[in-house]
Short mmCIF file of C-alpha atoms in Angstrom, two decimals:
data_model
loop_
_atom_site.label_atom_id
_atom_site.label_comp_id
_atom_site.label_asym_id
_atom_site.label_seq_id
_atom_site.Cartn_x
_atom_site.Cartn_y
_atom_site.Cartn_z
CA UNK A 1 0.00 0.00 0.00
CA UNK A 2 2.87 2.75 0.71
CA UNK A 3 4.20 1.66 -2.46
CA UNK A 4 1.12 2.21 -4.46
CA UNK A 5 0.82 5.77 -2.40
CA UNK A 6 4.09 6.30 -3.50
CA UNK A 7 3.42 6.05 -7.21
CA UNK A 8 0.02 8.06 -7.04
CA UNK A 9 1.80 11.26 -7.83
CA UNK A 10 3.53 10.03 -10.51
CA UNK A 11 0.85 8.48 -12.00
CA UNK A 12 -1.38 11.78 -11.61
CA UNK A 13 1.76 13.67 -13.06
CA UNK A 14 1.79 11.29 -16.09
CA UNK A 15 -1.86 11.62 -16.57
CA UNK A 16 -1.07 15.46 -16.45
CA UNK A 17 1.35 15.37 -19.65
CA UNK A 18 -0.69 13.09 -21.22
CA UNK A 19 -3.91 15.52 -21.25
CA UNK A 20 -1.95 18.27 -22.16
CA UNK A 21 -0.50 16.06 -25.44
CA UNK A 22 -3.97 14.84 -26.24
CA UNK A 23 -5.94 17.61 -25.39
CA UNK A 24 -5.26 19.72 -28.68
CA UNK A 25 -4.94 16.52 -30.87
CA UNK A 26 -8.67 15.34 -29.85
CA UNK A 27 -9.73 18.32 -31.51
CA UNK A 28 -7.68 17.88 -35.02
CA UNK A 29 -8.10 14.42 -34.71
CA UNK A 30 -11.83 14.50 -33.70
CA UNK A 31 -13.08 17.43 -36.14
CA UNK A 32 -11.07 16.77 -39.11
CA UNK A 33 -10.16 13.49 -38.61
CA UNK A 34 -6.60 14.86 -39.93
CA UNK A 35 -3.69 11.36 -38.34
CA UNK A 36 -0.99 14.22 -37.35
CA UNK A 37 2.20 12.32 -36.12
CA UNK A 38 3.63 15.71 -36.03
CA UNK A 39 1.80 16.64 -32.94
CA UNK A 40 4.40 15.35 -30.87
CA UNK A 41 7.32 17.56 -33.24
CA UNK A 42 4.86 20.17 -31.93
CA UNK A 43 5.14 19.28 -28.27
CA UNK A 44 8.95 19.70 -29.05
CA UNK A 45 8.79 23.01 -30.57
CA UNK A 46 7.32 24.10 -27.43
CA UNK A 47 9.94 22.72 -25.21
CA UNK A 48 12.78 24.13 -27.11
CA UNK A 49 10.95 27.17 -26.77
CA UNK A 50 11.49 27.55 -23.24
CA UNK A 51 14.62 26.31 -23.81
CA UNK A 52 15.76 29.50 -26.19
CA UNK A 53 13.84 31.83 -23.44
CA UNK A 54 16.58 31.16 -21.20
CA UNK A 55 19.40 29.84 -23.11
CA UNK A 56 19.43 32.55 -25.36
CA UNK A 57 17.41 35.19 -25.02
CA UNK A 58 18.88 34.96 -20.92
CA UNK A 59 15.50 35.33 -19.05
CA UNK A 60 15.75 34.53 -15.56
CA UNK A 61 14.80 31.20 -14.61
CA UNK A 62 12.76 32.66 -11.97
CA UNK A 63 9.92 33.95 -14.47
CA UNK A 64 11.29 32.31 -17.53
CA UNK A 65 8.69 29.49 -17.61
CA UNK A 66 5.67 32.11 -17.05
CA UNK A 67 7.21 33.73 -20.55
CA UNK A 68 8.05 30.78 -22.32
CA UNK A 69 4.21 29.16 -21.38
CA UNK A 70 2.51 31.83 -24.18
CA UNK A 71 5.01 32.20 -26.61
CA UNK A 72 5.39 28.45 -27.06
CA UNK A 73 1.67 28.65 -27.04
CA UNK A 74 2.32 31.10 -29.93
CA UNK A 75 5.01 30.05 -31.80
CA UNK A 76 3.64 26.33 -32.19
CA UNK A 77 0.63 28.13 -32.48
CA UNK A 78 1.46 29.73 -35.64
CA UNK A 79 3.49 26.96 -36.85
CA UNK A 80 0.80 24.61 -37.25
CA UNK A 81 -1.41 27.42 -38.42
CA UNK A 82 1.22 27.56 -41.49
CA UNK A 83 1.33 24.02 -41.89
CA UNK A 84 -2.43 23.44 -42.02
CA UNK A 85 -2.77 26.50 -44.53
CA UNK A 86 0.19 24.88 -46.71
CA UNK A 87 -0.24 21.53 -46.55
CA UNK A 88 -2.33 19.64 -44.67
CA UNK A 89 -5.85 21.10 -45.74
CA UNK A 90 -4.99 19.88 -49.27
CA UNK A 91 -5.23 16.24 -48.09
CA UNK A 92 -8.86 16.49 -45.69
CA UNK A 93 -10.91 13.55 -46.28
CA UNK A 94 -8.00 11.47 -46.97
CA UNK A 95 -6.57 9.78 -43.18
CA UNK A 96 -3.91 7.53 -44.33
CA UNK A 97 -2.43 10.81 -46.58
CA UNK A 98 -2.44 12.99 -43.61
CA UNK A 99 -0.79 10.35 -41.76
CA UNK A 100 2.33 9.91 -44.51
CA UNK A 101 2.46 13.70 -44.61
CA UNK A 102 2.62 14.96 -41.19
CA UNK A 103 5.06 11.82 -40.46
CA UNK A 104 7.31 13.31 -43.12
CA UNK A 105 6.78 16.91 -41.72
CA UNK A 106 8.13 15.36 -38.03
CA UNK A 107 10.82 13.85 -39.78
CA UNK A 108 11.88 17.07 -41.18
CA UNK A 109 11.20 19.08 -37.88
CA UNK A 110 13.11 16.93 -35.63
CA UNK A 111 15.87 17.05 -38.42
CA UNK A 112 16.02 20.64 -38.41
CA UNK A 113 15.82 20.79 -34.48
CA UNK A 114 19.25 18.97 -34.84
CA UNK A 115 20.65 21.34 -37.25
CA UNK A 116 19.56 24.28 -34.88
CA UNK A 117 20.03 22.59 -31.29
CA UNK A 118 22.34 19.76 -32.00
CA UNK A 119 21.42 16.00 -31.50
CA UNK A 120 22.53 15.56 -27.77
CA UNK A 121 19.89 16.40 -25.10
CA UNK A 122 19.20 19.66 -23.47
CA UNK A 123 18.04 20.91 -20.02
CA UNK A 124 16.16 23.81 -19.09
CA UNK A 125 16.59 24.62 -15.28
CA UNK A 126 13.40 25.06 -13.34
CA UNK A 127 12.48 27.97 -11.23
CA UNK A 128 13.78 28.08 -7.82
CA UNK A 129 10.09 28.40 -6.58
CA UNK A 130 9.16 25.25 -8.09
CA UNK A 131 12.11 23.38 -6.30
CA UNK A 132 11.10 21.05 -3.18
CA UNK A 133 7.86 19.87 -2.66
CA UNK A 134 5.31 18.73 0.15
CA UNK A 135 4.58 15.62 2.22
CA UNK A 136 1.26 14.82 2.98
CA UNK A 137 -0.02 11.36 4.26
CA UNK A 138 3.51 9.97 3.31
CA UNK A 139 3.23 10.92 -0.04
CA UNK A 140 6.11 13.51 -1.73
CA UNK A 141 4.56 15.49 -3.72
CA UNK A 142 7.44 17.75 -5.85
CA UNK A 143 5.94 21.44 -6.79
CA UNK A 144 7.39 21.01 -10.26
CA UNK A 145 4.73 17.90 -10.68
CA UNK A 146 2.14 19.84 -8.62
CA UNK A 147 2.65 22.83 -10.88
CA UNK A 148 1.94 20.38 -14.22
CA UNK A 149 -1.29 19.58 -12.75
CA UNK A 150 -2.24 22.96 -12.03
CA UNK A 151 -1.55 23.65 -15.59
CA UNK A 152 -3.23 20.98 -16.91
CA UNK A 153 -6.09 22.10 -14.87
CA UNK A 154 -5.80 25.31 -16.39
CA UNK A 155 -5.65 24.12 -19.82
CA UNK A 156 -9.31 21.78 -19.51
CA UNK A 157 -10.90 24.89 -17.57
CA UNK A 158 -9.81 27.06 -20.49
CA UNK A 159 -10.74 25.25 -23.24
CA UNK A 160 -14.31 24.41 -21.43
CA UNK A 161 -14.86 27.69 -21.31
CA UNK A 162 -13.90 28.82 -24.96
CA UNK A 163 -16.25 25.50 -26.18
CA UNK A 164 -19.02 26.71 -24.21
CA UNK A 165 -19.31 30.27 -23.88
CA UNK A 166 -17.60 31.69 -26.82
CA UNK A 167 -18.69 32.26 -30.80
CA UNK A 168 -16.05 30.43 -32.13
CA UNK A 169 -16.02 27.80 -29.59
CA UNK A 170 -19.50 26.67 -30.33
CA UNK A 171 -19.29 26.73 -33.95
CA UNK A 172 -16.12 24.37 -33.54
CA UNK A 173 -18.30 21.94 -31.24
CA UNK A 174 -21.29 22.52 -33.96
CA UNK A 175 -18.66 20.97 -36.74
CA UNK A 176 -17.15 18.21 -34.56
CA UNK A 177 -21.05 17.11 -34.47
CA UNK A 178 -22.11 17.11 -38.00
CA UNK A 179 -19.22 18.91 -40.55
CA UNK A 180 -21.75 18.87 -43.30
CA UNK A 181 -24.98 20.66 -41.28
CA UNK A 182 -22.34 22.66 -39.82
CA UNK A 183 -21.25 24.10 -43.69
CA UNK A 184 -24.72 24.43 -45.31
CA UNK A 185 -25.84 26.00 -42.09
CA UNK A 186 -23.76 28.89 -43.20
CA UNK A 187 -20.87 28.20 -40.66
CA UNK A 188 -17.22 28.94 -42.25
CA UNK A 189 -16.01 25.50 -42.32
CA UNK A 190 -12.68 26.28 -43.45
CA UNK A 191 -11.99 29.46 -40.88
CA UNK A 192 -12.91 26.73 -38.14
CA UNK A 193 -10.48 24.46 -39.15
CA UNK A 194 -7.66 26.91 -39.16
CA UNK A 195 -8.89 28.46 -35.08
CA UNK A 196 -9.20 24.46 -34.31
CA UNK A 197 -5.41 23.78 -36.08
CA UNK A 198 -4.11 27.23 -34.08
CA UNK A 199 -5.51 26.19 -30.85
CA UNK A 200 -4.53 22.34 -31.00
CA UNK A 201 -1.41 23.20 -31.81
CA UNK A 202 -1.02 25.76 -29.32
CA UNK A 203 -1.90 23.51 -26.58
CA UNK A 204 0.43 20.92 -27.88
CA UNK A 205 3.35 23.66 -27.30
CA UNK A 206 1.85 24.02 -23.68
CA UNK A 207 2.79 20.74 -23.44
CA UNK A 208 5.87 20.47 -24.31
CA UNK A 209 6.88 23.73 -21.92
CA UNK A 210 5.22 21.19 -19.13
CA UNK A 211 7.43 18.44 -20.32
CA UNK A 212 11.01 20.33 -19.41
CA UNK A 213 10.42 20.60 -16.35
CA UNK A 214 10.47 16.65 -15.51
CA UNK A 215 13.22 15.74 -18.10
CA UNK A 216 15.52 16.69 -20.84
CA UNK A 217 15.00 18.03 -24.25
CA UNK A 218 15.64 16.61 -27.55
CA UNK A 219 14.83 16.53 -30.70
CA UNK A 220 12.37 13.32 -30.36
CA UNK A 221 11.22 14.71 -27.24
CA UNK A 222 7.56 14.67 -28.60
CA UNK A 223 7.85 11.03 -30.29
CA UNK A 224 7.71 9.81 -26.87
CA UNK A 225 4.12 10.88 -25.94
CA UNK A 226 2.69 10.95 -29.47
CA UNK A 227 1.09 7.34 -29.56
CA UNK A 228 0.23 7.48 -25.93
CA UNK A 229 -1.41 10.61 -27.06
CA UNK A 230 -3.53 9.08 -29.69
CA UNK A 231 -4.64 5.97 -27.13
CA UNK A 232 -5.94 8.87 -24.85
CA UNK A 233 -8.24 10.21 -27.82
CA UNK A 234 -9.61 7.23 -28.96
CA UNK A 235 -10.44 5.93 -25.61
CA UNK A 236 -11.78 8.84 -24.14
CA UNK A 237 -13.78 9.38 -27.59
CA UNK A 238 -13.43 11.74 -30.51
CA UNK A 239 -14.29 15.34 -29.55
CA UNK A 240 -14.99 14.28 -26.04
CA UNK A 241 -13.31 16.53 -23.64
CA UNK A 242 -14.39 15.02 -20.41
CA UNK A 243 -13.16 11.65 -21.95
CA UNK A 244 -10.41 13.03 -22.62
CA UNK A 245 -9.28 13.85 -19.46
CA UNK A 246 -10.55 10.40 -17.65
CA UNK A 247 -8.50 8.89 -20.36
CA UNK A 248 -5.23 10.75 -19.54
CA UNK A 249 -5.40 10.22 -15.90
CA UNK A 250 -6.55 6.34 -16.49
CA UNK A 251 -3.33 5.61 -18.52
CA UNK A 252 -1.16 7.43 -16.21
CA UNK A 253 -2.16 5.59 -13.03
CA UNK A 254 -2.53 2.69 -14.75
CA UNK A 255 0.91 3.03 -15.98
CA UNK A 256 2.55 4.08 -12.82
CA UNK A 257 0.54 1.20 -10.96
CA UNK A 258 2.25 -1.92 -12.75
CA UNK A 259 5.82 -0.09 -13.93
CA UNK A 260 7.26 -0.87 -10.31
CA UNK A 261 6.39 -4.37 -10.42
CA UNK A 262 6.79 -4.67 -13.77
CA UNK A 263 9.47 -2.68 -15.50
CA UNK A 264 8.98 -0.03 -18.11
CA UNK A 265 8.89 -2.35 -21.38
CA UNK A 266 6.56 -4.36 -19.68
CA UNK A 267 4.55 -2.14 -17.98
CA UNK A 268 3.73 -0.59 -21.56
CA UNK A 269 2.20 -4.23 -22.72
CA UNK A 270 0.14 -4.25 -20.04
CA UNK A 271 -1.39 -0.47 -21.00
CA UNK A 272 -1.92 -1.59 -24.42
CA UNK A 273 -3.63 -4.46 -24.10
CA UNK A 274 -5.94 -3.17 -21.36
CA UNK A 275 -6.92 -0.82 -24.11
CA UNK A 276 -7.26 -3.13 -26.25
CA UNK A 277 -10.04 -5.20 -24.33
CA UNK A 278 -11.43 -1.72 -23.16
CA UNK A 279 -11.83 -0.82 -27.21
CA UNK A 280 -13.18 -4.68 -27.67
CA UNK A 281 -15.93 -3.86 -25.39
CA UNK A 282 -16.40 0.39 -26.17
CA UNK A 283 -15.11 0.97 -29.58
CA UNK A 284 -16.52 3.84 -29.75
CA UNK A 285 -14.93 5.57 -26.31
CA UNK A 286 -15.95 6.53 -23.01
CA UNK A 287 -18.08 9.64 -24.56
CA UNK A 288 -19.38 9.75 -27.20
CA UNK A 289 -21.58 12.54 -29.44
CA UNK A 290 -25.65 11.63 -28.81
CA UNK A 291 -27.46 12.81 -32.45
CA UNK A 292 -31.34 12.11 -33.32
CA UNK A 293 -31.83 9.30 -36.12
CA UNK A 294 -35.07 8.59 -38.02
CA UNK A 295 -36.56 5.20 -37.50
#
């Protein structure tokens, strides 16, 4: 039992990354159906982002992360603004295109991430008032992992909000629901595709800001979490946010639960093919969207 207390922050931590990787994809994924494996070159954008912050522009570490949090939010942001406008909205309607092309546009982003950064792995020192942590019913509970759940927090609350309560928002959720009623009901179709691209991609960034602060950075820094970050979508259903973050937090404990006893490698095996019986019985998710059908 102390041992399983032990892991419960770590698993709530992992669950914490996990939502913040899958939280923008579920809406690419779930609206346009667009496969982007470059999600997690996204999530690495954003990291090296807070890396340059301090590295090279020579922010403070103190507030450097509370900098580096929007402009990574911007800058990957932006970038998968351009690549959706470029690219990727050539290929809609066609999943196993968008797959080949965004794998190709990771390939070249974590190429060029070398020729910027170099290959070895870099580190990106975390505020002093993030250092220590607390102990509560035996459990250590470090404020850098604290402050990732906070964020994540932040992120779901935020995007809740903008879904709910704003213009844009509800004409995204109107053409997650039904794409086609969505465009002949005069909604811009294409204009929601590009806010849905910005803010995915955005969050993804977000991410990867959260990730430095638990471990290195490198140019396959996002590869890691990128097919993690698709179980979490399908699982917790397509366009689902509340499924998305049960999802998240599932896999994390889940994962933190049987690594101890079982190793990492192993540990994985056991995640994947609880899924898969989970996805035997629910194909369609945790959530999914309730529509009207004649009978």
């Amino acid at each position: 039992m102390n041992q399983l207390l032990a892991q419960l922050p770590v698993g709530l931590s992992i669950g914490a990354v996990l939502l913040l990787a899958a939280l923008g994809l579920n809406f690419t994924f779930g609206q346009m159906g667009v496969i982007n494996m470059a999600h997690g070159e996204l999530i690495m954008v954003g990291a090296y982002t807070a890396f340059v912050a301090q590295a090279w522009v020579g922010l403070p570490s103190s507030y450097a992360l509370l900098v580096a949090l929007p402009a990574a939010f911007a800058v990957t942001g932006l970038l998968g603004l351009a690549l959706e406008a470029g690219l990727i909205r050539h290929f809609y309607g066609r999943p196993l295109d968008t797959l080949l092309l965004t794998f190709g546009i990771g390939l070249v982003l974590q190429q060029l991430a070398r020729d910027v950064f170099g290959a070895p792995n870099v580190s990106v020192p975390a505020p002093p008032w993030l250092a220590g942590g607390l102990t509560v019913a035996g459990m250590h509970l470090p404020y850098a992992r604290l402050f990732i759940l906070a964020l994540a927090a932040a992120c779901v609350a935020a995007t809740a909000y903008y879904l709910s309560r704003s213009r844009s928002g509800r004409r995204m959720r109107a053409v997650i629901h039904n794409r086609d009623l969505a465009a002949v009901s005069g909604i811009a179709v294409r204009r929601v595709d590009a806010a849905t691209f910005f803010l995915g991609s955005g969050l993804a960034g977000v991410a990867g800001v959260a990730l430095t602060l638990i471990g290195p950075t490198g140019p396959t820094t996002g590869t890691n979490y990128i097919v993690d970050a698709f179980l979490v979508v399908v699982v917790g259903g397509l366009g689902q946010l509340r499924g998305t973050v049960l999802a998240a937090f599932a896999l994390g404990l889940l994962n933190a639960m049987v690594e101890p006893w079982s190793g990492a490698s192993l540990a994985k095996v056991v995640v994947f093919a609880a899924i898969i019986v989970f996805l035997q019985l629910r194909p369609q998710g945790m959530f999914t969207v309730r529509t009207r059908a004649l009978t």
